Structure formats: C-alpha cells, structure tokens
mmCIF file of C-alpha atoms and ligand atoms in Angstrom:
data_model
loop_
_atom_site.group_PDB
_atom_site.id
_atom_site.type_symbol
_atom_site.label_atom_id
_atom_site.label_comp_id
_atom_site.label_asym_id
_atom_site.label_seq_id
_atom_site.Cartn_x
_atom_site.Cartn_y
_atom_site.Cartn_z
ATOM 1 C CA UNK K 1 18.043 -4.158 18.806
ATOM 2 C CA UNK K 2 16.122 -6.305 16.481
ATOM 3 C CA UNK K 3 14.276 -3.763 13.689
ATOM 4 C CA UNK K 4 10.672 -4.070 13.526
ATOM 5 C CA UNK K 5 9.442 -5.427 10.244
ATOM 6 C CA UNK K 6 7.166 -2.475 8.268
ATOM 7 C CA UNK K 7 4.587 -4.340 5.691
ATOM 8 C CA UNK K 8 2.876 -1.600 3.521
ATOM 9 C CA UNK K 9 0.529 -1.940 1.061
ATOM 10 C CA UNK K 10 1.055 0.920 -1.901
ATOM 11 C CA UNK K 11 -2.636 0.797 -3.457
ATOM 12 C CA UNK K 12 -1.309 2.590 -6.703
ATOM 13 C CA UNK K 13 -4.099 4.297 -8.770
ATOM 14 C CA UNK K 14 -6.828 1.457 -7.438
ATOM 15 C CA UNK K 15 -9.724 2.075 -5.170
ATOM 16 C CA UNK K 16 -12.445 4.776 -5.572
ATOM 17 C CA UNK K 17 -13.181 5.719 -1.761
ATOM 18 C CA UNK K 18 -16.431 3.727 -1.793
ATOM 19 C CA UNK K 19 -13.944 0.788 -2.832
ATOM 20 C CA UNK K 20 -11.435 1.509 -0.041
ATOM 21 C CA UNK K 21 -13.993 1.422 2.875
ATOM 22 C CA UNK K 22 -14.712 -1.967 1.568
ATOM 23 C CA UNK K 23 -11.261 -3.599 1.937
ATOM 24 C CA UNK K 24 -10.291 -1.480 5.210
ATOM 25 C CA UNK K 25 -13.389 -3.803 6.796
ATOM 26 C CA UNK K 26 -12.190 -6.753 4.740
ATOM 27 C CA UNK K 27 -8.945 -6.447 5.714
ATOM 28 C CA UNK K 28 -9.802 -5.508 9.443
ATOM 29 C CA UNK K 29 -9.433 -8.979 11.211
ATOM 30 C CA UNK K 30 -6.627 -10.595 9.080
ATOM 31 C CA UNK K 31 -4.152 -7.696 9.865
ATOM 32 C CA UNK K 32 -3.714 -7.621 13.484
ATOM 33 C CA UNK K 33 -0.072 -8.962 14.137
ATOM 34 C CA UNK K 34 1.527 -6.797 16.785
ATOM 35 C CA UNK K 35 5.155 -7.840 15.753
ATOM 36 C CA UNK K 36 4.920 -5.994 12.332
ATOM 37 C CA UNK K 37 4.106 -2.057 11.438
ATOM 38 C CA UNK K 38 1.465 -2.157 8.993
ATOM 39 C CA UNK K 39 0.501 0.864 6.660
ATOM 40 C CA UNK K 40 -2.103 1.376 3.843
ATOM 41 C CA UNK K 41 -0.541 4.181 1.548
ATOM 42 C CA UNK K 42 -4.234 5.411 -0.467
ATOM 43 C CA UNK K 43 -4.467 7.332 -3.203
ATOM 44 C CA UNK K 44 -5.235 10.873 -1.992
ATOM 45 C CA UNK K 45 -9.267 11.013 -2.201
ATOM 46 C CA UNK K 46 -9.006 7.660 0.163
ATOM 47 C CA UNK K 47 -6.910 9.183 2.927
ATOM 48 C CA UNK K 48 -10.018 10.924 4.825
ATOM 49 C CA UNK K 49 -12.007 7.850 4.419
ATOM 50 C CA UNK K 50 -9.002 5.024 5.143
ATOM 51 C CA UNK K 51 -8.317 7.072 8.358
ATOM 52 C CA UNK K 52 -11.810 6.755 9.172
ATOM 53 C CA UNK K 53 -12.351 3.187 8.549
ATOM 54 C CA UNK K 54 -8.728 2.138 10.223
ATOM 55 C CA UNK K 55 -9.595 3.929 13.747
ATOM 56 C CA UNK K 56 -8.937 1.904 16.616
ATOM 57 C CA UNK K 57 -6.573 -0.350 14.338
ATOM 58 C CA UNK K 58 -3.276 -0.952 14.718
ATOM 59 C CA UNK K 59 -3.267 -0.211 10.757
ATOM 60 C CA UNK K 60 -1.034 3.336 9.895
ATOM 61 C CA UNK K 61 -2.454 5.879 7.530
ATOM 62 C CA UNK K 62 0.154 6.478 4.450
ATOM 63 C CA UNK K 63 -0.039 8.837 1.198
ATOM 64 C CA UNK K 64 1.864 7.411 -2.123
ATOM 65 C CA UNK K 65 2.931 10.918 -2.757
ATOM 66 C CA UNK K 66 3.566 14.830 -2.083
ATOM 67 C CA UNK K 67 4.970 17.831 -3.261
ATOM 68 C CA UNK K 68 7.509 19.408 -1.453
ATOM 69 C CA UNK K 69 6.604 22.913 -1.204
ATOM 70 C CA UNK K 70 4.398 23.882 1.978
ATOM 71 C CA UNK K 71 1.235 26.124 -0.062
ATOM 72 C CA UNK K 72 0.397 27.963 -3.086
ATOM 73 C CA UNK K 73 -0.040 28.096 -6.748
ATOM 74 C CA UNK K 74 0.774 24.161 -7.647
ATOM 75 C CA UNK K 75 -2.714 23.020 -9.103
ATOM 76 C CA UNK K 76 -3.311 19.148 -8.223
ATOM 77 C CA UNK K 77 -0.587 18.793 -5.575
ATOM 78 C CA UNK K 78 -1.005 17.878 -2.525
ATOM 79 C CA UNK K 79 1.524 19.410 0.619
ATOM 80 C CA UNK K 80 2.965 17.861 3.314
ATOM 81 C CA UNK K 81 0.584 19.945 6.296
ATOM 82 C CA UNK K 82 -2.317 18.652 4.457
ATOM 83 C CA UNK K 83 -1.330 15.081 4.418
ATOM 84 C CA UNK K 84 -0.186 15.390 8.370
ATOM 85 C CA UNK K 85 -3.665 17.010 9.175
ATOM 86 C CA UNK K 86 -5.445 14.094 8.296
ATOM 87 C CA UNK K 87 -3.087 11.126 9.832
ATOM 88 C CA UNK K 88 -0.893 10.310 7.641
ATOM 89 C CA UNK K 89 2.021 8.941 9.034
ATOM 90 C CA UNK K 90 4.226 7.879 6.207
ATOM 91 C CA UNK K 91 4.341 8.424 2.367
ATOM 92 C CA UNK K 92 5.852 7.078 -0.590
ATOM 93 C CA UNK K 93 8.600 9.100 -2.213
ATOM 94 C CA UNK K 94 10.360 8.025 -5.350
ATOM 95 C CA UNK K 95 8.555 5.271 -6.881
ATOM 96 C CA UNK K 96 9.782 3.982 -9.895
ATOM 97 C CA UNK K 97 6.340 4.927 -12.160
ATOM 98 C CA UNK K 98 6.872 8.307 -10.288
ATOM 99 C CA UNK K 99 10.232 8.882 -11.384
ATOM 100 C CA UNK K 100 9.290 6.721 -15.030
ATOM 101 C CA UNK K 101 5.714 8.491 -15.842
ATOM 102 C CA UNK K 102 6.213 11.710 -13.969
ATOM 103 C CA UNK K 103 10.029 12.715 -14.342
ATOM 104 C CA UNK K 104 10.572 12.790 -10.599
ATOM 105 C CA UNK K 105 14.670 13.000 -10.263
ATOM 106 C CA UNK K 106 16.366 11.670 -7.429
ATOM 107 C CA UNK K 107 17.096 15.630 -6.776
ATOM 108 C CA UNK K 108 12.900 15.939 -6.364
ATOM 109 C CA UNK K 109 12.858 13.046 -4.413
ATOM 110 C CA UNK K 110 15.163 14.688 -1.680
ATOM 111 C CA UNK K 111 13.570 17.844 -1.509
ATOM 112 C CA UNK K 112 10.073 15.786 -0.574
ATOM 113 C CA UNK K 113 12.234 13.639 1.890
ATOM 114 C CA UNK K 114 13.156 16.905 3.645
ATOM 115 C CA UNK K 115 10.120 18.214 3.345
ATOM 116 C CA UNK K 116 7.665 15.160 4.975
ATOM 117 C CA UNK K 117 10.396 14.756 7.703
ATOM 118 C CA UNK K 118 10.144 18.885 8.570
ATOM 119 C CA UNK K 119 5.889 17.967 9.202
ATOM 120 C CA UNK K 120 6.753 14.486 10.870
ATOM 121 C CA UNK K 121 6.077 11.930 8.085
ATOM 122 C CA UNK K 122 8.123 9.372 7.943
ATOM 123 C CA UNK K 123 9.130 8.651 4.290
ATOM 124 C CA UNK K 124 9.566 5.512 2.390
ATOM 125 C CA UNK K 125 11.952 6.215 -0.351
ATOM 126 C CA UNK K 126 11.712 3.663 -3.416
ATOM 127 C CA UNK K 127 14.935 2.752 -5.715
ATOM 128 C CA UNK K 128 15.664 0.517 -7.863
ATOM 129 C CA UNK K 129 17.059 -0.607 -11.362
ATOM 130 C CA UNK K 130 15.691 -1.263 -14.703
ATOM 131 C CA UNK K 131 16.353 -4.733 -16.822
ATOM 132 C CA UNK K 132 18.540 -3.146 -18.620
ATOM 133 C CA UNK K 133 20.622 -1.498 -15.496
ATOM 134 C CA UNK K 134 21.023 -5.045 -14.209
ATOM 135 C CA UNK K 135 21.872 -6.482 -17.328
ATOM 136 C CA UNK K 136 24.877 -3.791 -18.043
ATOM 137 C CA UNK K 137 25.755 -4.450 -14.358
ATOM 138 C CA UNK K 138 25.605 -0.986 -13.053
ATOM 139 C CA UNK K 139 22.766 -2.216 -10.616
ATOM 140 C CA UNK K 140 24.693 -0.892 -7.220
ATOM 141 C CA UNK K 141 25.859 1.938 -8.646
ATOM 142 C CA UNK K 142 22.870 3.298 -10.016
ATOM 143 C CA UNK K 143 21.044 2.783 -6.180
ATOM 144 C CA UNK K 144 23.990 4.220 -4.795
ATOM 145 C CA UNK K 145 23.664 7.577 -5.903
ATOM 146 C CA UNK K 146 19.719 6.765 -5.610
ATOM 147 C CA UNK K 147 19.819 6.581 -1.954
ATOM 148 C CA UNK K 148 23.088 9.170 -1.739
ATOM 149 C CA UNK K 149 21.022 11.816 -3.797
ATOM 150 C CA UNK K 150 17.761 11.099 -1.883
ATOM 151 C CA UNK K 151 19.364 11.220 1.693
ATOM 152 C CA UNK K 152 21.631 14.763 0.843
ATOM 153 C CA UNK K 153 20.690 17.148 3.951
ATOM 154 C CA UNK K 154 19.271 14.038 5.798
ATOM 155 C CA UNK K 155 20.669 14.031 9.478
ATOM 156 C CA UNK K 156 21.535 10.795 10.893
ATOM 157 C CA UNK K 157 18.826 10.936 13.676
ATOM 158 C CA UNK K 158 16.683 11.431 10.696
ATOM 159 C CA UNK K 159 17.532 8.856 8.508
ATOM 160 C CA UNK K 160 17.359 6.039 11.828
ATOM 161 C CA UNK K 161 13.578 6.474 11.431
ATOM 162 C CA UNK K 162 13.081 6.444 7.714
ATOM 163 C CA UNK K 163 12.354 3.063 5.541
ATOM 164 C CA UNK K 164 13.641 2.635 2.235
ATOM 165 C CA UNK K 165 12.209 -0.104 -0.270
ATOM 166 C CA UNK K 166 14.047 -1.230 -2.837
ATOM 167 C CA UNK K 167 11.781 -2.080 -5.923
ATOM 168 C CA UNK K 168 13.472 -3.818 -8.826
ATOM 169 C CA UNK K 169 11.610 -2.518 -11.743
ATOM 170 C CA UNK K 170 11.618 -5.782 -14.005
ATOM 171 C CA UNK K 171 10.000 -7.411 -10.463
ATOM 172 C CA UNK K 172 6.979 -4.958 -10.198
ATOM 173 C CA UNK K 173 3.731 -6.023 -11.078
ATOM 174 C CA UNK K 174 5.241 -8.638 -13.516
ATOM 175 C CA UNK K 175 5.193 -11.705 -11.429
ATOM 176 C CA UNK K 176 8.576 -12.156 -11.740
ATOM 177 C CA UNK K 177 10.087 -11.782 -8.021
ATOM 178 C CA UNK K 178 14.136 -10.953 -7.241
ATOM 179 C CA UNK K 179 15.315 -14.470 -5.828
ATOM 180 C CA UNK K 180 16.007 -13.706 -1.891
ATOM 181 C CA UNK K 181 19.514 -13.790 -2.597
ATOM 182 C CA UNK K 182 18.422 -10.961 -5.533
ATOM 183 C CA UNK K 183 16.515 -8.997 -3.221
ATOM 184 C CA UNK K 184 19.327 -9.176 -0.116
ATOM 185 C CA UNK K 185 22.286 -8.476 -1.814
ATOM 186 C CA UNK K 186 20.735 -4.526 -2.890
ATOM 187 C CA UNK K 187 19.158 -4.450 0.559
ATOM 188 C CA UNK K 188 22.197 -5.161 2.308
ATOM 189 C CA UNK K 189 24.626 -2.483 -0.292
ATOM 190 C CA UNK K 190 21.797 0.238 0.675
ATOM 191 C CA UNK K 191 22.999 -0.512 4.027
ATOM 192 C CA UNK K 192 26.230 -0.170 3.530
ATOM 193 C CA UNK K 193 25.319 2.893 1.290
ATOM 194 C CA UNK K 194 23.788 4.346 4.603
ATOM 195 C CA UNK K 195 26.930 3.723 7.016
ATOM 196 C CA UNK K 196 28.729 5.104 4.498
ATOM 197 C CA UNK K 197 27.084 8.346 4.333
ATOM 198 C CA UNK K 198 26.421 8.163 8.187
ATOM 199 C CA UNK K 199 27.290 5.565 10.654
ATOM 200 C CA UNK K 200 27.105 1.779 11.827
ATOM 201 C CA UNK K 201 24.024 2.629 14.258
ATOM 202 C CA UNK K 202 22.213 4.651 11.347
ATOM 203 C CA UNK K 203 22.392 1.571 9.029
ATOM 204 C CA UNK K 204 21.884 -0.974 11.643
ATOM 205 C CA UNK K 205 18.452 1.098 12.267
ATOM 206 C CA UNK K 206 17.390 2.165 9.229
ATOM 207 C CA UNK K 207 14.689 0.097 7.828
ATOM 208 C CA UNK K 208 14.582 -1.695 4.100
ATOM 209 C CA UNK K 209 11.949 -2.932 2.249
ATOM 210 C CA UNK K 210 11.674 -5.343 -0.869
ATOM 211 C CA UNK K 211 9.259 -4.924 -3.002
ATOM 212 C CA UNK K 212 8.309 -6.419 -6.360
ATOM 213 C CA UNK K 213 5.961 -9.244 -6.777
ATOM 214 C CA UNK K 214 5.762 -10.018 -3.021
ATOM 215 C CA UNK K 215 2.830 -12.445 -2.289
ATOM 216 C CA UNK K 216 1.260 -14.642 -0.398
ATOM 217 C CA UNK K 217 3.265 -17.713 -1.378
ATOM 218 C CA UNK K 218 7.222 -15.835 -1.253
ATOM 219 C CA UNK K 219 6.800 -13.519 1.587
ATOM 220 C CA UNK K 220 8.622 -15.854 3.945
ATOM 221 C CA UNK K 221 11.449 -16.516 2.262
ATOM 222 C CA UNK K 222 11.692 -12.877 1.028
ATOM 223 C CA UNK K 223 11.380 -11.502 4.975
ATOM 224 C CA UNK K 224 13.898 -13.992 6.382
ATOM 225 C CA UNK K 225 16.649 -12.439 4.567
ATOM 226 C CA UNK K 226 18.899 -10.284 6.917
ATOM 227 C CA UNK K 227 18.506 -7.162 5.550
ATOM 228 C CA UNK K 228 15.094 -6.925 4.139
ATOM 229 C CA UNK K 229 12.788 -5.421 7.244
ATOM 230 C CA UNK K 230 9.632 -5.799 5.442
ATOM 231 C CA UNK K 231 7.728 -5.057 2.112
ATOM 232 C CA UNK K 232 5.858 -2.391 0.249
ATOM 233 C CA UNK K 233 3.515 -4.328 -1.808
ATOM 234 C CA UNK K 234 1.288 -3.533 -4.857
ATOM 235 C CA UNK K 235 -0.823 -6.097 -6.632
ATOM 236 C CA UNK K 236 -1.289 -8.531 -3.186
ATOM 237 C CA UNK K 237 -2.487 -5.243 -0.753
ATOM 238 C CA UNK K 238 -5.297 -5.458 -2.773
ATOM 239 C CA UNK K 239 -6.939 -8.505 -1.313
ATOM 240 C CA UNK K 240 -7.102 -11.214 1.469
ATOM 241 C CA UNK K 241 -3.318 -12.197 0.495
ATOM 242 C CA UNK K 242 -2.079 -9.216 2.683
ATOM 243 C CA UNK K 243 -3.054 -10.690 5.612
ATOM 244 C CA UNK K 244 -0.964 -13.423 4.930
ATOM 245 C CA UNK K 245 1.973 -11.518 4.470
ATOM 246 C CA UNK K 246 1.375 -9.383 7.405
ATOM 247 C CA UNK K 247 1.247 -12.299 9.483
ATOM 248 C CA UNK K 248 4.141 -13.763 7.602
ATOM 249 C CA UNK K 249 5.618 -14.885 10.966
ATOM 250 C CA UNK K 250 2.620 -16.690 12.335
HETATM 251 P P1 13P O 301 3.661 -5.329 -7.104
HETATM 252 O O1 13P O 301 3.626 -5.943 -5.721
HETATM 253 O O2 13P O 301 2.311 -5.267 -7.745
HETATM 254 O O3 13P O 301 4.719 -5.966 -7.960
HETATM 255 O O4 13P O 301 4.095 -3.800 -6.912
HETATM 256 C C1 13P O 301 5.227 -3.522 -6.174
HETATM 257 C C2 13P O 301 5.284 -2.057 -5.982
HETATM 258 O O5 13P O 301 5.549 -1.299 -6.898
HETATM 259 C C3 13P O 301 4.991 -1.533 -4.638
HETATM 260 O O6 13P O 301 5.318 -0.187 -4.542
#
C-alpha cells in the first residue's frame, strides 16, 4: 500500500499566539489537499490557540517537543498528558538544535519516543549529520545508531505508525538543500535501518521525511524520490509557500 505523504510545518521559536491565529486563517484555504497529512507543530503557548483556529480543518495539531516523564518537579517542561489533552497528535523529538543547543542524546530522545507513543502521539523523530560527519564519511553510520538508539524498546506495530525526518544539518535554514539523490540515499538506509531492526512490512510502512531547505520551488523533486514520504519544514511553514508544498501534487 502506497504511504501517505505527511507535510509538517516545525514553526521553531516563531509566532507569539496572536501571530499564530493569523497564519492558521492565512493558511486556511491553501492547505486543503486530501492526499497529504498535514500538521502545524507550535511552539507550546500556540497549541491551545492553533487547535482552536484549525477546527474543522483537515490541518493536525503537533508540539516541537516534550519531556518524557508523566508529572512533577521539572520546571518549564511540558508532559506528554498535557500535550494529548489539548489535541496534539504528533510531536517533534530529536531535532538537531534540540540535541545541538539543549544536549538532548539519542538515549533522551528514546525515552520521549516511548513516552508520546504510551499517551498516543505519534512522534516524528529528527536525525541527521553535521558538515563535518558527511565530509569524514561517517554520514550512515552516525544515523544508524540515531534511529537504532531512538527506536530501542519500540515494537514493530509501533514503529509502522511513527515518521522519521531526516534533517541534514548543513541543509537547515541555510538555503542550501541535499540534492534528491542526497536526500534519498539517507532516507532509503533509514529504511533499511528499520527492516533491520524489525521487518520488511515495518520499513515498507514507516514514514520518512526530508527536511532542510524544502520550499516552494524543490518540493517536487524532493517528494518524488522513493523513499522520502513527505517533509518537516522550517523557514517555508511560515508563509503562503506551504501551501504550495502541501499541494505539491496538484
Ligand atoms: P528549514 O526548512 O528552515 O531549513 O528548517 C528545516 C527544519 O529544521 C525543520 O525541522
């Protein structure tokens, strides 16, 4: 069966919730393409109002982080029951200024994977190498254990409905997009990577993004490519331009 393309737009630290209800209606009528999942992951003082301004959309509510532990003492987090109570139905885990600015480890990572799966959520876990990693040539091997660390304790029935979206750090925010044969050469090794540590069928139905300097102008090309089922995209969520790559098909 023929995977369902996922096109999410990770706001990053943009959009004050006066902001957000803005785009939502500006973005209301150039998003509607019922062959594509489409999700808005907010910063967390925008989920209440995004949910709000999305109802009756076919637009998905997502969070661009979350601790893993359920309650308690852990000033400024945010937990996995509250993110579920207000609709969120999938969150970023793992993104590269996460792991860069924040220290998140791939061990981290997993422990949040577990933990938005346990309340429903269905996680999008980023990876992906520095300059310097593909310079040296260690690309694969450093996603590898990425995606073998991130998935430890992950069932197969599990991992069918996850998304993964491989983010080449040089390509984010810089302009500078993976070629598509760049960007489906990793996508298609995390697949392996994923019928390796499970099966054919968990591979074949796992879904992987690209993201890094997706746009308007190379979304095509990008989303043509075998193994890349869609894109989490920063800069271009931000405006008009995501319509076009939502209805990158059309
Ligand atoms: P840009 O689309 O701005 O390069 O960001 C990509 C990204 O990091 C999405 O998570």
């Amino acid at each position: 069966m023929a995977r369902k393309k996922i096109i999410a737009g990770n706001w990053k630290m943009n959009m004050t919730p006066t902001e957000a209800k803005a785009l939502c209606e500006t973005l209301k009528p150039l998003v509607d393409n019922p062959d594509v999942d489409v999700v808005y992951c907010v910063p967390a003082i925008d989920l209440v109002p995004v949910s709000e301004a999305i109802q009756g959309t076919n637009v998905n509510l997502g969070a661009e982080n979350m601790y893993f532990e359920e309650k308690g003492a852990f000033t400024g987090e945010i937990s996995p029951a509250m993110l579920a109570d207000v609709g969120v139905k999938y969150v970023v885990l793992g993104h590269s200024e996460r792991r860069g600015y924040f220290g998140e480890t791939s061990e981290d990572v997993n422990k949040k994977i577990l933990k938005a799966l346990e309340y429903g959520i269905v996680p999008i876990m980023c990876c992906g190498e520095s300059l310097e990693q593909r310079e040296q040539g260690v690309t694969m091997d450093f996603i590898r254990q990425q995606v073998k660390v991130g998935y430890m304790g992950v069932t197969a029935d599990q991992a069918k409905g996850t998304v993964i979206a491989y983010e080449p750090i040089w390509a984010i925010g810089t302009g500078r997009t993976a070629s598509n044969e760049q960007a489906e050469e990793v996508c298609k090794a995390i697949r392996e990577t994923i019928a390796e540590i499970y099966d054919s069928d968990t591979a074949e139905a796992i879904r992987i993004q690209y993201g890094g300097s997706m746009n308007a102008k190379n979304c095509k090309e990008l989303l043509a490519m075998p193994d890349i089922d869609g894109g989490l995209i920063g800069g271009a969520s931000l405006k008009p331009d995501f319509g076009v790559i939502v209805n990158y098909n059309k």
